[in-house]
């Protein structure tokens, strides 16, 4: 288990409020994906249901992370000191194990690929995502490693291989299809792929923190707030971009009242 | 962290009940916006979904504010004395960070503007709102300032610049379009703009409290009850006015059964 640092009231609250912001963003965007289903044509509603599942599952995990954070500290003379109860960071990995494959499924669901191509792509992406996260978790457990040649470094390297497989598949199959399209859909798909690369890039950086000797209060706060903002972008923001793609495709083929009546 | 005053049972309960009233108003109006979607034509349902998200997210935050209020006091000999646990007022800023941009989106969504004009207006208003709230929060953290020349005063001033940008945009773009319209829509848009200016004006007044030497029990109660009533008006009341505009536009173009069947 990780050794928690002593935090000032401001540091503790910043993390606490970032977690609460994340829960609010997930619940709000989830309600939007459910209530907004009718704004897209029937063939894209699967993707909105998937988006709602992602943020719903993530909201559940953030509630638990938030409770765990609260229990892990005690207020003593104006400072938040570790209470002895562990802060259970593993919730994040459990969450990602379910939500990351679903995020990839969402994207495939708005791409208008053939049924067979969709199925193959979902299989490859999901398996790669699960392997990326499992191997990453094996390394995460070893918090004491400060060397990149440790087991943490080795597992991190293996995990990265699966991350690269996902990126290659996304560029080949998703961008390979989208670049043939015209108008706003092409731009939206390009943007969601850029967002994925940039935001998913934060997680390996946080993972490598111990290698750079990062520890203590400032580093803990940076990582926790960073995870919160990255998760909001990678799940709620990503879902809104999926909605935008589905909406754009809908308006290319239907009028507003046709789409909502369908 | 804010220093809480000692409260009488009446003062404590007044704040507590104002918070509960706010939660009830948000849950009730949210249910109405969802259940009432079919009373407006398809093109205005987006605005009702946005209204529902605003009050839903705000209800979540008011639950947390209410729990935090409860934890921050202990009953001792008939008086409510600070328990030592902080009252987390930051929930308000976290809430506004999400809901204020959405409130502006709601309004644009019932204005029948061109797609491009809507998108530009939403971008400018949302960015201004986020900057207004972030800079306001930086100043809010500094509760000890009693001078307008302090960092609290400076951040408040910067925040006000973005508030003014929002007001100018609303008058130019929203009122600029609405004043060309006829009948009840024109009056409703004028009223919602007046409501926005008047009710949003309460927040900077509460923010400036410390400059006027306001502190202690009466001031705390005034600010908390004031925030509750301002939030009910600015979110639930505002959403109902958005509904009225959408409903009026619907009845101008559809019969009742056409609108509901669509």
XYZ file of C-alpha atoms in Angstrom:
524
model
C 0.000 0.000 0.000
C 1.037 3.498 -0.738
C 2.469 5.706 1.989
C 0.274 8.791 2.183
C 1.813 12.203 2.920
C 0.530 14.805 5.377
C -1.586 17.418 3.571
C -2.613 20.988 4.292
C -6.354 21.676 4.463
C -6.081 23.375 1.051
C -4.345 20.372 -0.563
C -6.765 17.856 0.939
C -9.772 19.927 -0.157
C -8.438 20.474 -3.659
C -8.298 16.699 -4.228
C -11.644 16.217 -2.479
C -13.340 18.864 -4.639
C -11.749 17.558 -7.840
C -13.245 14.143 -7.030
C -16.659 15.680 -6.390
C -16.425 17.667 -9.636
C -15.685 14.399 -11.434
C -18.750 12.705 -9.926
C -20.939 15.667 -10.912
C -19.525 15.652 -14.457
C -20.168 11.912 -14.798
C -23.722 12.024 -13.413
C -24.557 15.070 -15.528
C -23.125 13.717 -18.768
C -24.698 10.300 -18.091
C -28.119 11.905 -17.738
C -27.450 13.746 -20.989
C -26.523 10.570 -22.885
C -29.749 8.918 -21.712
C -32.058 11.937 -22.181
C -30.369 12.890 -25.469
C -30.679 9.477 -27.137
C -33.567 10.734 -29.274
C -31.466 13.496 -30.778
C -29.604 10.891 -32.835
C -30.863 8.353 -35.364
C -31.665 4.827 -34.107
C -28.444 3.318 -35.505
C -26.312 5.536 -33.208
C -28.294 5.099 -29.987
C -26.176 2.062 -29.031
C -23.182 4.388 -28.795
C -25.030 6.755 -26.446
C -26.096 3.875 -24.227
C -22.455 2.749 -24.085
C -21.378 6.319 -23.182
C -23.947 6.377 -20.372
C -22.657 3.050 -19.018
C -19.071 4.317 -19.003
C -19.791 7.448 -16.970
C -22.273 5.621 -14.724
C -19.700 2.955 -13.793
C -17.043 5.633 -13.377
C -19.333 7.699 -11.090
C -19.777 4.630 -8.873
C -16.005 4.184 -8.625
C -15.414 7.861 -7.927
C -17.888 7.740 -5.040
C -15.837 4.895 -3.565
C -12.531 6.658 -4.274
C -13.935 9.786 -2.608
C -15.050 7.840 0.508
C -11.689 6.085 0.644
C -9.865 9.439 0.449
C -12.027 10.763 3.292
C -11.318 7.727 5.484
C -7.579 7.795 4.772
C -7.031 11.133 6.544
C -7.765 12.658 9.921
C -7.913 16.350 10.729
C -5.313 17.098 13.417
C -4.480 20.650 14.398
C -5.487 22.066 11.023
C -3.507 19.478 9.006
C -4.778 16.308 7.328
C -2.620 13.422 8.547
C -2.861 9.784 7.356
C -5.377 7.932 9.516
C -3.718 4.563 8.924
C -6.559 3.357 6.720
C -5.227 2.773 3.187
C -6.322 4.970 0.313
C -7.576 2.390 -2.178
C -6.237 3.525 -5.523
C -7.037 0.126 -7.065
C -10.585 1.336 -7.706
C -9.095 3.200 -10.653
C -7.762 0.054 -12.276
C -10.983 -1.849 -11.635
C -12.863 1.032 -13.243
C -10.583 1.239 -16.270
C -10.800 -2.543 -16.771
C -14.509 -2.117 -17.507
C -14.719 1.379 -18.968
C -11.707 1.504 -21.307
C -12.959 -1.358 -23.541
C -16.396 0.322 -23.551
C -14.867 3.653 -24.613
C -13.321 1.908 -27.603
C -16.656 0.218 -28.386
C -18.419 3.626 -28.374
C -16.068 4.912 -31.018
C -16.514 1.887 -33.277
C -20.305 2.226 -32.879
C -20.407 5.666 -34.544
C -18.083 4.752 -37.403
C -20.587 3.176 -39.841
C -18.332 0.152 -40.376
C -19.628 -3.164 -41.681
C -20.932 -5.532 -39.004
C -18.034 -7.924 -39.479
C -15.374 -5.219 -39.425
C -16.907 -3.681 -36.267
C -16.911 -7.015 -34.507
C -13.277 -7.792 -35.355
C -12.130 -4.332 -34.356
C -14.019 -4.449 -31.047
C -12.466 -7.841 -30.264
C -8.885 -6.719 -30.921
C -9.297 -3.380 -29.113
C -11.039 -4.858 -26.047
C -8.522 -7.650 -25.564
C -5.618 -5.215 -25.965
C -7.203 -2.805 -23.473
C -7.736 -5.525 -20.851
C -4.150 -6.764 -21.248
C -2.808 -3.184 -21.102
C -4.632 -2.577 -17.825
C -3.894 -5.925 -16.170
C -0.166 -5.716 -16.872
C -0.187 -2.054 -15.800
C -1.833 -3.037 -12.537
C 0.782 -5.728 -11.810
C 3.412 -2.983 -11.995
C 1.315 -0.456 -10.052
C 1.240 -2.695 -6.989
C 5.012 -2.270 -6.700
C 5.009 1.331 -5.458
C 8.463 1.073 -3.884
C 10.307 0.777 -7.193
C 12.311 3.829 -8.037
C 14.178 2.225 -10.924
C 12.878 1.779 -14.424
C 14.585 -1.669 -14.446
C 12.369 -2.857 -11.588
C 9.315 -5.083 -11.973
C 7.257 -1.858 -12.093
C 9.297 -0.735 -15.091
C 9.028 -4.118 -16.817
C 5.248 -4.414 -16.402
C 4.887 -0.817 -17.509
C 6.822 -1.640 -20.668
C 4.627 -4.656 -21.468
C 1.512 -2.565 -20.808
C 2.795 0.078 -23.237
C 3.064 -2.518 -26.006
C -0.710 -3.086 -25.791
C -1.283 0.697 -25.692
C 0.692 0.996 -28.934
C -1.355 -1.829 -30.520
C -4.535 0.121 -29.663
C -3.125 3.337 -31.142
C -2.026 1.584 -34.352
C -5.462 -0.029 -34.757
C -7.226 3.305 -34.134
C -5.109 5.098 -36.718
C -5.362 2.281 -39.290
C -9.043 1.396 -38.964
C -10.807 4.443 -37.516
C -8.783 7.227 -39.120
C -8.357 5.079 -42.241
C -12.156 5.160 -42.659
C -12.784 8.700 -41.415
C -10.282 10.424 -43.660
C -12.393 9.349 -46.671
C -15.417 11.166 -45.214
C -16.384 14.748 -45.869
C -17.286 17.768 -43.783
C -17.527 17.970 -40.016
C -17.501 14.216 -39.336
C -13.920 13.987 -40.578
C -12.849 16.841 -38.259
C -14.738 15.408 -35.277
C -13.162 11.964 -35.682
C -9.700 13.521 -36.027
C -10.328 15.528 -32.837
C -11.513 12.549 -30.810
C -8.429 10.563 -31.864
C -6.155 13.468 -30.889
C -7.964 13.773 -27.554
C -7.503 10.050 -26.940
C -3.759 10.145 -27.616
C -3.195 13.300 -25.532
C -5.356 12.444 -22.526
C -4.509 8.741 -22.366
C -0.897 9.909 -22.382
C -1.382 11.358 -18.873
C -1.840 7.915 -17.294
C 1.613 6.503 -18.172
C 3.143 9.809 -16.978
C 1.465 9.434 -13.570
C 2.557 5.760 -13.575
C 6.184 6.756 -14.114
C 6.112 9.289 -11.235
C 8.127 7.067 -8.830
C 10.931 6.758 -11.409
C 11.456 10.504 -11.267
C 11.563 10.463 -7.484
C 8.196 12.206 -7.259
C 6.584 11.734 -3.881
C 5.192 13.767 -1.032
C 2.209 16.057 -0.762
C 2.553 18.118 -3.956
C 3.051 15.028 -6.100
C 0.079 13.195 -4.508
C -2.171 16.210 -5.107
C -0.940 16.593 -8.694
C -1.578 12.926 -9.504
C -5.054 12.805 -7.905
C -6.250 16.070 -9.479
C -4.620 15.022 -12.758
C -6.434 11.669 -12.765
C -9.737 13.461 -12.064
C -9.344 15.933 -14.928
C -8.033 13.235 -17.280
C -10.987 10.976 -16.423
C -13.512 13.804 -16.982
C -11.993 14.492 -20.396
C -11.464 10.864 -21.402
C -14.979 9.755 -20.389
C -17.491 12.625 -20.222
C -15.745 14.847 -22.802
C -15.078 11.864 -25.082
C -18.742 10.818 -24.790
C -19.846 14.314 -25.804
C -17.619 14.066 -28.873
C -19.143 10.681 -29.699
C -22.548 12.375 -29.375
C -21.395 15.157 -31.726
C -20.331 12.595 -34.359
C -23.633 10.713 -34.041
C -25.598 13.967 -34.194
C -23.732 15.174 -37.274
C -24.357 11.878 -39.072
C -28.038 12.053 -38.066
C -28.504 15.569 -39.447
C -26.889 14.500 -42.726
C -29.659 11.945 -43.246
C -32.745 13.022 -41.295
C -34.690 16.150 -40.351
C -34.976 16.976 -36.620
C -38.522 15.669 -36.263
C -37.839 12.496 -38.299
C -34.848 11.670 -36.087
C -36.754 12.225 -32.828
C -39.827 10.333 -33.987
C -37.830 7.302 -35.105
C -10.676 27.623 5.622
C -13.514 29.738 6.745
C -14.004 30.367 10.438
C -17.576 29.371 11.265
C -19.556 31.315 13.870
C -21.647 29.862 16.694
C -25.325 29.708 15.699
C -28.603 29.572 17.579
C -30.821 26.574 16.851
C -33.082 28.889 14.830
C -30.235 30.217 12.680
C -28.776 26.762 12.059
C -32.184 25.346 11.098
C -33.045 28.266 8.835
C -29.972 27.564 6.706
C -30.575 23.813 6.894
C -34.186 24.168 5.730
C -33.281 26.634 2.974
C -30.865 24.004 1.629
C -33.533 21.318 1.783
C -36.026 23.624 0.023
C -33.432 24.130 -2.708
C -32.969 20.374 -3.185
C -36.755 19.888 -3.404
C -37.070 22.734 -5.942
C -34.282 21.251 -8.079
C -35.587 17.672 -8.018
C -39.141 18.840 -8.704
C -38.259 21.168 -11.550
C -35.878 18.561 -13.001
C -38.682 15.997 -13.089
C -40.882 18.593 -14.793
C -38.301 19.378 -17.472
C -37.976 15.653 -18.277
C -41.690 14.822 -18.111
C -42.651 18.023 -19.959
C -40.322 17.540 -22.934
C -43.238 16.522 -25.159
C -45.093 19.766 -24.515
C -42.594 21.537 -26.754
C -41.667 20.960 -30.393
C -38.681 18.674 -31.135
C -36.319 21.563 -31.872
C -36.679 22.925 -28.299
C -36.294 19.634 -26.417
C -32.516 20.066 -26.247
C -33.095 23.148 -24.083
C -35.316 21.192 -21.685
C -32.741 18.428 -21.392
C -30.113 21.073 -20.597
C -32.418 22.586 -17.940
C -32.853 19.140 -16.374
C -29.072 18.600 -16.294
C -28.527 21.961 -14.592
C -30.939 21.321 -11.728
C -29.852 17.660 -11.444
C -26.181 18.595 -11.056
C -27.137 21.386 -8.657
C -29.260 18.987 -6.568
C -26.233 16.682 -6.235
C -24.128 19.609 -4.992
C -26.801 20.818 -2.574
C -26.982 17.344 -1.021
C -23.228 17.534 -0.420
C -23.426 21.136 0.850
C -26.218 20.088 3.205
C -24.212 17.116 4.575
C -21.159 19.331 4.979
C -23.235 21.919 6.893
C -24.502 19.164 9.179
C -20.980 17.850 9.856
C -19.559 21.320 10.477
C -21.646 21.926 13.647
C -22.288 20.177 16.935
C -25.225 20.781 19.237
C -23.944 21.908 22.647
C -26.273 23.239 25.313
C -28.886 24.375 22.806
C -26.360 26.191 20.559
C -24.746 24.984 17.344
C -20.993 25.338 17.743
C -18.375 24.618 15.041
C -17.334 20.943 15.195
C -13.890 21.613 13.724
C -14.790 19.946 10.419
C -14.713 22.559 7.659
C -17.904 23.648 5.915
C -17.012 23.040 2.271
C -18.294 26.100 0.448
C -16.218 25.182 -2.620
C -19.023 22.877 -3.781
C -20.767 26.057 -4.910
C -17.929 27.034 -7.230
C -17.581 23.480 -8.553
C -21.328 23.506 -9.241
C -21.285 26.883 -10.973
C -18.323 25.799 -13.099
C -20.576 23.201 -14.744
C -24.038 24.728 -14.474
C -23.435 28.378 -15.431
C -22.171 27.540 -18.952
C -25.160 25.157 -19.305
C -27.595 27.913 -18.255
C -26.225 30.093 -21.043
C -26.495 27.165 -23.488
C -30.192 26.698 -22.553
C -30.944 30.265 -23.480
C -29.172 30.065 -26.845
C -31.041 26.802 -27.559
C -34.466 28.510 -27.510
C -33.426 31.520 -29.569
C -33.856 30.092 -33.094
C -30.419 31.345 -34.151
C -28.521 29.882 -37.099
C -26.350 26.855 -36.291
C -23.168 28.811 -36.807
C -24.268 31.813 -34.745
C -25.410 29.490 -31.908
C -22.091 27.683 -31.885
C -20.034 30.895 -31.779
C -22.202 32.399 -29.069
C -22.062 29.246 -26.931
C -18.267 29.170 -27.268
C -17.781 32.799 -26.195
C -20.318 32.593 -23.340
C -19.013 29.274 -21.964
C -15.363 30.325 -21.981
C -16.233 33.665 -20.332
C -18.308 31.869 -17.685
C -15.534 29.400 -16.844
C -12.968 32.218 -16.584
C -15.354 34.312 -14.472
C -15.802 31.418 -12.023
C -12.174 30.276 -11.881
C -10.870 33.788 -11.186
C -13.697 34.320 -8.678
C -12.692 31.124 -6.906
C -9.042 32.187 -6.645
C -10.236 35.272 -4.765
C -12.795 33.366 -2.699
C -10.059 31.189 -1.169
C -8.653 34.324 0.482
C -11.372 34.764 3.126
C -9.177 36.824 5.422
C -9.046 39.861 3.122
C -11.015 42.775 4.407
C -9.631 45.269 1.887
C -10.816 45.710 -1.669
C -7.153 46.216 -2.669
C -6.283 42.678 -1.500
C -5.836 39.652 -3.775
C -9.517 38.895 -3.115
C -10.409 42.317 -4.492
C -8.110 41.924 -7.500
C -9.447 38.480 -8.489
C -12.971 39.747 -7.948
C -12.274 42.599 -10.337
C -10.881 40.277 -13.039
C -13.875 37.984 -12.560
C -16.201 40.954 -13.024
C -14.637 41.725 -16.413
C -15.786 38.313 -17.689
C -19.220 38.887 -16.127
C -19.491 42.128 -18.090
C -18.436 40.344 -21.310
C -21.288 37.864 -20.752
C -23.807 40.664 -20.138
C -22.707 42.575 -23.242
C -22.976 39.415 -25.390
C -26.430 38.643 -23.970
C -27.722 42.127 -24.685
C -26.143 42.305 -28.149
C -26.940 38.823 -29.432
C -29.933 37.573 -27.452
C -31.819 40.812 -26.942
C -30.650 42.003 -30.373
C -32.522 39.054 -31.901
C -35.490 38.985 -29.498
C -36.447 42.624 -29.832
C -37.286 41.948 -33.505
C -39.783 39.273 -32.470
C -43.449 39.818 -31.782
C -45.860 38.947 -29.006
C -45.143 37.029 -25.826
C -41.728 35.661 -26.869
C -40.273 39.181 -26.861
C -41.595 39.821 -23.323
C -40.423 36.427 -22.036
C -36.880 36.925 -23.371
C -36.742 40.415 -21.863
C -37.890 39.003 -18.509
C -35.347 36.189 -18.490
C -32.546 38.653 -19.251
C -33.729 40.946 -16.434
C -33.895 37.953 -14.073
C -30.352 36.967 -15.058
C -28.933 40.419 -14.372
C -30.790 40.845 -11.062
C -30.221 37.382 -9.597
C -26.647 36.942 -10.823
C -26.012 40.286 -9.167
C -26.500 38.666 -5.740
C -23.330 36.553 -6.064
C -20.827 39.432 -6.318
C -22.599 41.100 -3.366
C -22.099 37.979 -1.216
C -18.502 37.838 -2.494
C -17.868 41.406 -1.331
C -19.250 40.698 2.172
C -15.811 40.660 3.851
C -15.009 44.119 2.451
C -17.927 45.575 4.393
C -16.772 43.881 7.579
C -19.658 41.441 7.461
C -18.983 38.350 9.536
C -20.492 36.410 12.372
C -23.723 34.491 12.678
C -26.191 36.871 11.019
C -23.965 37.390 8.009
C -23.316 33.641 7.566
C -27.046 32.918 7.702
C -27.819 35.759 5.277
C -25.240 34.525 2.750
C -26.261 30.853 2.929
C -30.001 31.524 2.692
C -29.305 34.129 0.004
C -27.302 31.645 -2.084
C -30.109 29.092 -1.746
C -32.815 31.489 -2.914
C -30.604 32.907 -5.680
C -29.808 29.383 -6.896
C -33.489 28.372 -6.922
C -34.346 31.444 -8.994
C -31.310 31.307 -11.291
C -31.694 27.578 -12.047
C -35.199 26.230 -11.453
C -37.015 29.539 -12.086
C -34.817 30.318 -15.092
C -35.487 26.808 -16.478
C -39.229 27.390 -16.168
C -38.869 30.623 -18.145
C -36.887 28.740 -20.805
C -39.770 26.252 -20.886
C -42.244 29.136 -21.307
C -40.296 30.497 -24.285
C -40.071 27.042 -25.890
C -43.767 26.431 -25.263
C -44.766 29.799 -26.747
C -42.721 29.164 -29.880
C -44.248 25.685 -30.170
C -47.824 26.997 -30.013
C -47.001 29.582 -32.677
C -46.141 26.808 -35.150
C -47.929 23.613 -34.151
C -51.222 22.433 -32.746
C -51.049 20.675 -29.369
C -51.402 17.197 -30.847
C -48.878 17.824 -33.624
C -46.286 18.983 -31.088
C -46.782 16.024 -28.768
C -46.883 13.456 -31.577
C -43.613 14.691 -33.084
